[in-house]
Every structure is written in C-alpha cells, then in structure tokens.
Amino acid sequence: MTADELRKLLNPPQLEAVLTSEGPLLVFAGAGSGKTRVITYRAAHLVQAKQVAPWRVMCVTFTNKAAGEMRARLANTMGERARDLWIATFHATGAKLLRRYHEHVGLSSNFAIYDDSDQRAVVNRVLEDRGLDDKQITAKDVMSVIDRAKQEMRSPLDLAEAAETERDARIAEVYANYEHRLHGANAVDFGDLLYKLATLLERDEFVRTELQTRFQYVMVDEFQDTNTTQYAIVRRLVGPHNNLCVVGDDDQAIYRWRGADVRNIQYFTRDYPGAKIVKLEQNYRSTGNILKAANAVIARLGRREKKELFTQQGDGPRVDLWSCRDEREESQRIADGVRGALRAGIARKEIAIFYRIHAQSRPIEEALRVANIPYVVVGGQRFFERAEVKDILAYMRLAQNPNDDVSFLRVVNTPARGIGKTSLDRLTTHARGKESSLWKLIASGDYPSDLPGAARNRLKDFWTLISEVRRVSLGNPRSPADLAVECIERSGYKAMLDADKGHESQARWENLQELVGSMRDYERETAEPTLTEYLERVTLDQGDMQEETDESGRRDNVSLMSVHGAKGLEFDQVFLTGMEDGMFPYKGMNPGADPEEMDEERRLAYVAITRARKRLTISHATFRQIFGQTKVQPPSRFILEIPDEVLSTPVRRPRVGPAVASPSRDETRGASQGREGVRVVYDREESPRPESFGEEVRARAGHDDAVGFRKGMRVKHAKFGIGKIEQVEAGSDVRLTIYFPNLGLSKRVLADFVQPLT
C-alpha cells in the first residue's frame, strides 16, 4: 500500500504514524481516534511497501476481541499474506512461545493452563495441608499476592526475603509450595504465561536472540495497560533494532488495580531516547458536546500527555444532567429515558447504562423489568465458566495431560462413582509424600495402605475410563468435538442429565451441545485443529482484561455494565449513573488515600463519557441506599467540572486554586515534572454546591427518617472519623450534632457531609 493510497484513507497524524517504520514510535491515541486503523495500516505498509516478511511483524494486544478485529482488517487489506503475521494477545503469545521452548522452562509441550478456579483449588489444598484456615490466610489473599508477584516478576524467594511479618512469610511459603505443585502437574497459571516467558527471555540468550532475529517489527496496542512483566517481555523481544511501536492513551489507563502501570507509557521516551511521538486527537465517534465534557474532566489530571479531542461532526445535543431524589427516582427516569431513545429510533443494542460498581444495578434492573425493556447485564457468568462445561473440559484436559491433578479431582467423582472425600484425601496425601501425580499412583497400583478395597477398585475403573478417552484422543487428534462427545457419553454425564428430567438438567445438556458446537466451529475455521490449541484458546478467552459480552447477548437488549466493562465499546445512547462524590469517584477521597486512586477515577470517568456516540445522560441522586446504608452525597466533582454550555442544566462551581501535580514516579524510573493549570479545591464544609442538591435536602428535612439520620445513629465523617448523633436539626439544611470519641468533643456539621453506619 503506497503513501499516496494511504493519504486518501488517513488523516495527517495517522499517516505520520503509519509511515514511520524505523526506530521507536509512541502513538498517543485518544478515544475514538482510529488507533486500530493505524496499527493495521502500519502492518500492511510494512509488508506491502517496505517488503518486510509478514512473519517478522508482531502485533500484541490485550483481548481476543481486539486481536480478532485486527486479523479481520488485515485480511481485507492484505489477503492471504495476513495469515503469516503474528497477531495475538499477551497471554496467547506467552502460551505459544512457552510451548515452542517448553524444555527451556522445564515443561512438557502439552502443559495445562489453569484458570482462576483451578488456581484456587491448588491454593486451597496447599493451605489445608499446611494447617492454615480462612481465619488466618484466605485463598483469595494468597491468589492476589501470587498474581501481583508474577506481574512484578517476583519469585517466592523474593517474597520471602521481603517478608515483614509472619503472615507475609507464610504466604511466601504457600507461594513456593503452589509453584512446586503446578510444576508437578505440568501446569501453569495465567500469570506464568507472562512471568515464565519474561524470565526465559531474561536468562536464555539463545531464545532471546532467536526471537529478536525473527521479530524485526513489534507493535503493542493498549500500551497504557501493560504491567511490569509485559513491558519486560516487549523490551526483550525488541532487542537492538528498536523497531518498537506502542499505541495507547494515558488518559484511558483504568486497570491499575489489575497491575497495569501507566508509567510505562508516560516514561516511554526515557526508556527509548529519541522516540518519535505522534498524537491522534481527531475523534470519529462522539459529538462535540460529549467531547467537551470529556476534555474538561480529563484536563484536571495532574500528570498526563496534553491532548484535546475534537471532531468534525458538529456539537450535537447537550449532555443531559438529571438531579434525582434517590436511586429509585434515578432508575425510573432511566427507564423512561430508554423508552424515549427507543421511540427516537435508537436500537436497544445501541443503548447502555453504566455504573461504577455492580451493586448499583439492582434498582435499575427492577425499573427495566417493570417497563418490560429487555436488557443484559455484562460481566455475568461466562459460558466456559459453567460447571457442566468445565467438567467436560476437565475430562478433555486429562486426556491431554493425565498428571493434571486439579482436573483429576474435579471429575473423579463427577458423575458420582462412590469415591468419597476421605478416600481422595488419603490418596492425595500419599501422592504428596511420593511426589507423584494421582494418575501415576493409580497406574502403578501404589495405593495408601488405609485405602479401602472398594475405593481402589473404583479408582482403577476411573483410570481405565480416562485411558480409553486418551486412546480416542490419540487416534483422532484433530477433532476436539469427537473427543467431547466421547467424554460426555463414556463418563456417564449424559446418563446423569437424562436421569434428571428437570429444567436445569435440560439447560445443562443444551450447554454441552453448545460446547460441542463451538468445537465444530473451531475445526471448520482452523487449518490444523488440535485439542491442545482448542483448550488453550478456551482458557485464554477467560483471561481477557475486559468484561465482555458477545454480540449475540447484546443483539436486541439494552446493556447494563460497570464502567470498567465498557472499555473498548461504544453506544449511540449512554446513561452514566450514580455520579456522586463517594460513588463516582468511588476511591481516593478519604484522608490519606493514594492520590493515584483519584487519578484513576478521573480516567475512568473520561472513559465512560467517551463511550457515547450521539447522546449522553449523566444522573446523580441526593440520597442513595446501597450496602444496607443510606448515603447523602453531593454531585460528583466530575459533573462540576463540565462547562455549563455543554450541559442541559447548569450547575454552580466550587472555587479553584493552584494545580497540584500527581506524585512522582519511584526512584528507579525518576521523578516527573508538575504542570501549570488549575485544580478544584473541595473543602466540603465551605465549597458551594449545586442548588438542586440543597433543594433536595431541604425538601426532606422535615423528618429524621426522611433524611436518613436519627439520634443515636453511628456515622462517619471524612475528617473527624466515627461518631454518634446527639441531635438532628431540620431547617434550610439538615444539621447534626455529633459526638466524636476520638476527639473527645461534639461538633455541629451538615448532614450531607457524613455517612450513616447503622
């Protein structure tokens, strides 16, 4: 594809990014600015105009959806040559390269990939064996530590050396034991797909040089979402040629809680001096007023690359702002708003309702049900997480890797075979003492002496069943669907479901039929289908960063989702709900909180706003009952930052003061420089608030119960701490006299600045 052809398809900054082929390149791609278009045309230009062999080009992204879209676009542009490009997610890249170099990391090529539930099963067994119960250390705690350690390239020994408490030391020991068990089962978890690859590239010069020689051009999408380990992989793959193009947006970095480090993109030019920077600021998605709202919110971020989205599509309608009494009124107005959008010709699948946390969805769902509006909640249980689907996949994983103890224990008594927990505990303890897998013990007949004869016979029968399934797999290695049918039949799973005539069993049977159908689709779409590849694809699908729903789920439904789940999506009509301080922003408001949390909340608001194409409605409630408590909170500071001319209803602004930059980066990467500008000062006792908020409070101030406060109630104040209400005063504003034990005195404060605790 020539430069002249590209000029007709791309705007000037996009063209500059596509034609810059050599050396490090950083593309700041604002929301809706066509970043996928840039990546695909850049890859096509390298192959078609620069005559680079397709297999020397690597494109890495975060979700299977993004990778699939990239493949489809390149296939349309390049035809068959696109098949030789390396286009994959980070985790898929890790899986493919670890299988290729499995001997270098001490694995067999058919290693299993454990998902979260498998990981939890192993951790629980380790905790049980070490005599640790949930009151001491929970499996969730351990899994969180292990995941974070692998994101930061820290081994069990690293954690042990850094342990400051006995609890830290115990978790480090559990981590070490967990790793030992995974190795014995010839298995890895999601974190290992990256951690083991990064370690391999760091320590093995042969592998590193071979891959650097092969991949002459590396492109990374959504670079702001990379963690320490992912960035280490990228840097070691690129090597001395430095032909690295990273595309992302620091304004859309919202996955810090999953280990993503926005500093990777903010300090890219420090790691690659002389890197070229291109900014994509023209938005092709949203109307002008929506972009003005988004720009106003993100502009107050302390540390960012300065960008301002613009569009040539016109201003469009103003952003609707709804001030509601409580969450019930808010939900009813949303249902009415959805009806209005439908009457205006907007399809249901083009309407989305966002909230900061999933707990906010309940009243909205109730209002939609009453209004008879079909909807889907994005982020619910996925197909491959359903019990019957995981059961059959576990049988198939055993056929591939019989030393997989997690899969063995999942299905050895599913359907029931009379093999009880006591027998399995004895067998597991015996296997641990022998440092053997359960499969090898049964194959050798090496049973624990206290295992009853009946249990031995049933375990031997199970061993025979799996051996027969393995023979089917080896005899027909390219048909996962045929193997699934064998597993469903031979295991007795079909007979178990047939015996139960209930609706749930019928639904489970239909899910298994859908599972087989997905395998048939895979076989038709893949030149050389294999069981290993199918199982890998299924497992990696569950590791996507985003809470995605397939198009069939959204086909004719309104979508409800958290803002995190909305990343990467777009809708004609968006309702952004619960925009109150304390709800959104949800974090970073308490004294002593990490300022980075507030920064991420701001970026999250920016992402939410920029999902809307044509219409955006923002709502907030004066009173909100959530988690069994009634909260009285002012409108979100993010609302107050949006210009009046953009909103359907103007709001009063708080005073402003000098800007304060976000904290500097850690010493290993250097400090950042502040910037000039303004920040909003939120003195909650003094700053003016929108009239609508005060009016709502005054309207309900006549009765204690109406305002959610009563004498004797325990409440929390952000500055003064926890106290007990001594007096409730109704008037133009509700005022409370509260005794704070930590202060040793009573204070008189406005009701809207405290949170009920009981």
Coordinates of C-alpha atoms in Angstrom, one line a residue, residues 3 68 85 98 141 165 177 230 270 278 312 334 355 370 451 453 508 567 612 641 661 671 678 712:
A3 CA 1.9 6.5 0.6
G68 CA -9.7 -10.8 16.1
L85 CA 1.6 -12.0 10.7
L98 CA 6.3 -21.4 26.0
D141 CA -5.4 -13.4 49.7
T165 CA 5.5 -10.2 59.2
N177 CA 4.5 -24.8 47.5
Q230 CA 4.6 -7.4 30.0
R270 CA 13.0 7.9 28.9
V278 CA 2.5 11.2 17.3
Q312 CA -15.8 17.5 12.6
I334 CA -33.5 6.0 33.2
Y355 CA -22.5 2.3 36.9
V370 CA -41.4 -3.1 35.2
L451 CA -7.5 -47.1 51.4
G453 CA -10.6 -52.1 48.6
R508 CA -27.1 -28.1 31.2
K567 CA -13.7 -0.1 27.9
A612 CA -21.2 7.7 23.9
E641 CA -16.0 20.4 36.1
A661 CA 0.8 17.5 40.2
A671 CA 10.6 11.8 39.1
V678 CA -5.9 24.7 38.0
G712 CA -28.1 7.6 68.4

